[in-house]
Coordinates of C-alpha atoms in Angstrom, one line a residue:
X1 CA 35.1 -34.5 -56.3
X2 CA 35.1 -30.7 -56.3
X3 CA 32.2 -28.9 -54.0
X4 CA 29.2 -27.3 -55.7
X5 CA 31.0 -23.2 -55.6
X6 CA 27.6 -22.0 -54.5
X7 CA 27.5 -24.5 -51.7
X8 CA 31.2 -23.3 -50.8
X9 CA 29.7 -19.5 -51.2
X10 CA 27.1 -20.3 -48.8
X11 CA 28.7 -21.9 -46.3
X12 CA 32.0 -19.0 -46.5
X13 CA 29.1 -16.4 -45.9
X14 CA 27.0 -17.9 -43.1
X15 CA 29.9 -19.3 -41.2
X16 CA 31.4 -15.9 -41.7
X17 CA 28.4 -14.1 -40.5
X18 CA 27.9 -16.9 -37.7
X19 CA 31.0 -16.3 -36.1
X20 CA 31.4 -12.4 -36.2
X21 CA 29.4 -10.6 -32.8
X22 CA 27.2 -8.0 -33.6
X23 CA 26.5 -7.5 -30.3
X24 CA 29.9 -6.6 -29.3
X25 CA 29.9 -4.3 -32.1
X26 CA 26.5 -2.6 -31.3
X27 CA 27.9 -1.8 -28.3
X28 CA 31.3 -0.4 -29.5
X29 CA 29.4 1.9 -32.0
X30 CA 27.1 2.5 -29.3
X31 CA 30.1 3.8 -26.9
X32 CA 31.4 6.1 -30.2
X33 CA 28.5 7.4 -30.8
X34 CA 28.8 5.8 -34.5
X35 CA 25.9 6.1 -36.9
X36 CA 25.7 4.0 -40.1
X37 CA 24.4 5.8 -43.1
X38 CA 21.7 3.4 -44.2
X39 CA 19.4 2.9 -46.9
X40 CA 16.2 4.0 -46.3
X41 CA 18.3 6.5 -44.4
X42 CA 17.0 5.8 -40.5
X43 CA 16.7 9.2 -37.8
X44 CA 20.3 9.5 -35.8
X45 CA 21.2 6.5 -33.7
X46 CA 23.2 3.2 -34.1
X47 CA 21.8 0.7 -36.5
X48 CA 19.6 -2.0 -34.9
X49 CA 21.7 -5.4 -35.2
X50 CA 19.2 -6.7 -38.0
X51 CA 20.7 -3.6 -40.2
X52 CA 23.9 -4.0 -39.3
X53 CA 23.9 -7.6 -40.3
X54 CA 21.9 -7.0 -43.8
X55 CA 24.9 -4.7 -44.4
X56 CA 27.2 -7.4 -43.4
X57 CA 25.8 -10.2 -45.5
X58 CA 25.5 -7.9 -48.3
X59 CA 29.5 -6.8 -48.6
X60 CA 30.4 -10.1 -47.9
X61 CA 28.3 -11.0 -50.7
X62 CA 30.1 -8.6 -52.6
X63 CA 33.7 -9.4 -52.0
X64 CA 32.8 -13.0 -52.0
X65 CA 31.8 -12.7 -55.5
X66 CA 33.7 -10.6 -57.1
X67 CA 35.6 -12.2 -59.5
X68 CA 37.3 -9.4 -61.4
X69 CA 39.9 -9.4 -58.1
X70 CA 41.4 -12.2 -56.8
X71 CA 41.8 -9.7 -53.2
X72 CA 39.2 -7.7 -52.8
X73 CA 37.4 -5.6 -50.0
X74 CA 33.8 -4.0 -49.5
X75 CA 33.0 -1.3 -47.0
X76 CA 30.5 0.6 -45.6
X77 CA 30.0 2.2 -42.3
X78 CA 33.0 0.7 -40.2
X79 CA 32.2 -3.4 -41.6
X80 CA 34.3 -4.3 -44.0
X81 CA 34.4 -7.4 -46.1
X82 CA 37.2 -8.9 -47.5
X83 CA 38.0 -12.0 -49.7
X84 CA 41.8 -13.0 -50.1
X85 CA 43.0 -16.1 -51.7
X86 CA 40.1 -17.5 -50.8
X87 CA 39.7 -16.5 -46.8
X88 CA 36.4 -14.3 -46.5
X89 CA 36.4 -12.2 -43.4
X90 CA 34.6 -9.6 -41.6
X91 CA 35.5 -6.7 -39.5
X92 CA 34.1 -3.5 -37.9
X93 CA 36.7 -0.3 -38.2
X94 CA 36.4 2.4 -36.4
X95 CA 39.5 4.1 -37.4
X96 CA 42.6 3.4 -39.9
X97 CA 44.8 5.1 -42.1
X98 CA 46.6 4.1 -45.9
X99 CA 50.0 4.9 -47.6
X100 CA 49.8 4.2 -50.8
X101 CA 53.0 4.1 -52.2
X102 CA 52.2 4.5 -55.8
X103 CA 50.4 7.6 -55.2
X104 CA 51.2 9.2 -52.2
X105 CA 54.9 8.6 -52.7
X106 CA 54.7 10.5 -56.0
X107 CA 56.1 14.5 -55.7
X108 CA 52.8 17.0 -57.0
X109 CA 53.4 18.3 -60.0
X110 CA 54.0 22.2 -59.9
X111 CA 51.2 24.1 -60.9
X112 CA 53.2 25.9 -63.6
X113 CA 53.8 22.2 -65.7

């Protein structure tokens, strides 16, 4: 018998959200001086755990159900979610950086083509 998918979704997003600390990363923003741009937009300061954790359930949410990708990943303000082949996880980023190959392997055109 296969399990109910939004039983699966449930248990992939509270487990998920269970096992990451928020506390350990309130107090690596705090030590960065890291801000999340919320909505209602809150005065200067890191977000309070609560908001941190609505943003969290929300992009996990997100990637969780997104079904246009099988991989797929959902960011905002250092936490991203991702979902890959089935494995949802969460992470707080405070700094990275991307080569695309398909783009930034590509010679600019010259302005006079």
């Amino acid at each position: 018998m296969n399990p109910d998918p939004s039983e699966v979704r449930s248990r992939a997003i509270e487990t998920t959200m269970a096992q990451f600390n928020f506390a350990k990363v309130v107090a690596a923003a705090a030590a960065v001086g890291w801000n999340i741009s919320t909505r209602p937009q809150q005065d200067g300061g890191v977000p309070i755990p609560d908001e941190m954790r609505r943003i969290a359930r929300e992009l996990l949410e997100k990637a969780w159900d997104d079904e246009e990708a099988q991989n797929c990943e959902y960011c905002h303000g250092g936490l991203r979610a991702s979902r890959t082949d089935g494995c949802l996880s969460l992470q707080f980023v405070i700094e990275e950086s991307y080569f695309v190959a398909a783009v930034d392997a590509v010679e600019p055109a010259s302005p006079e083509e």
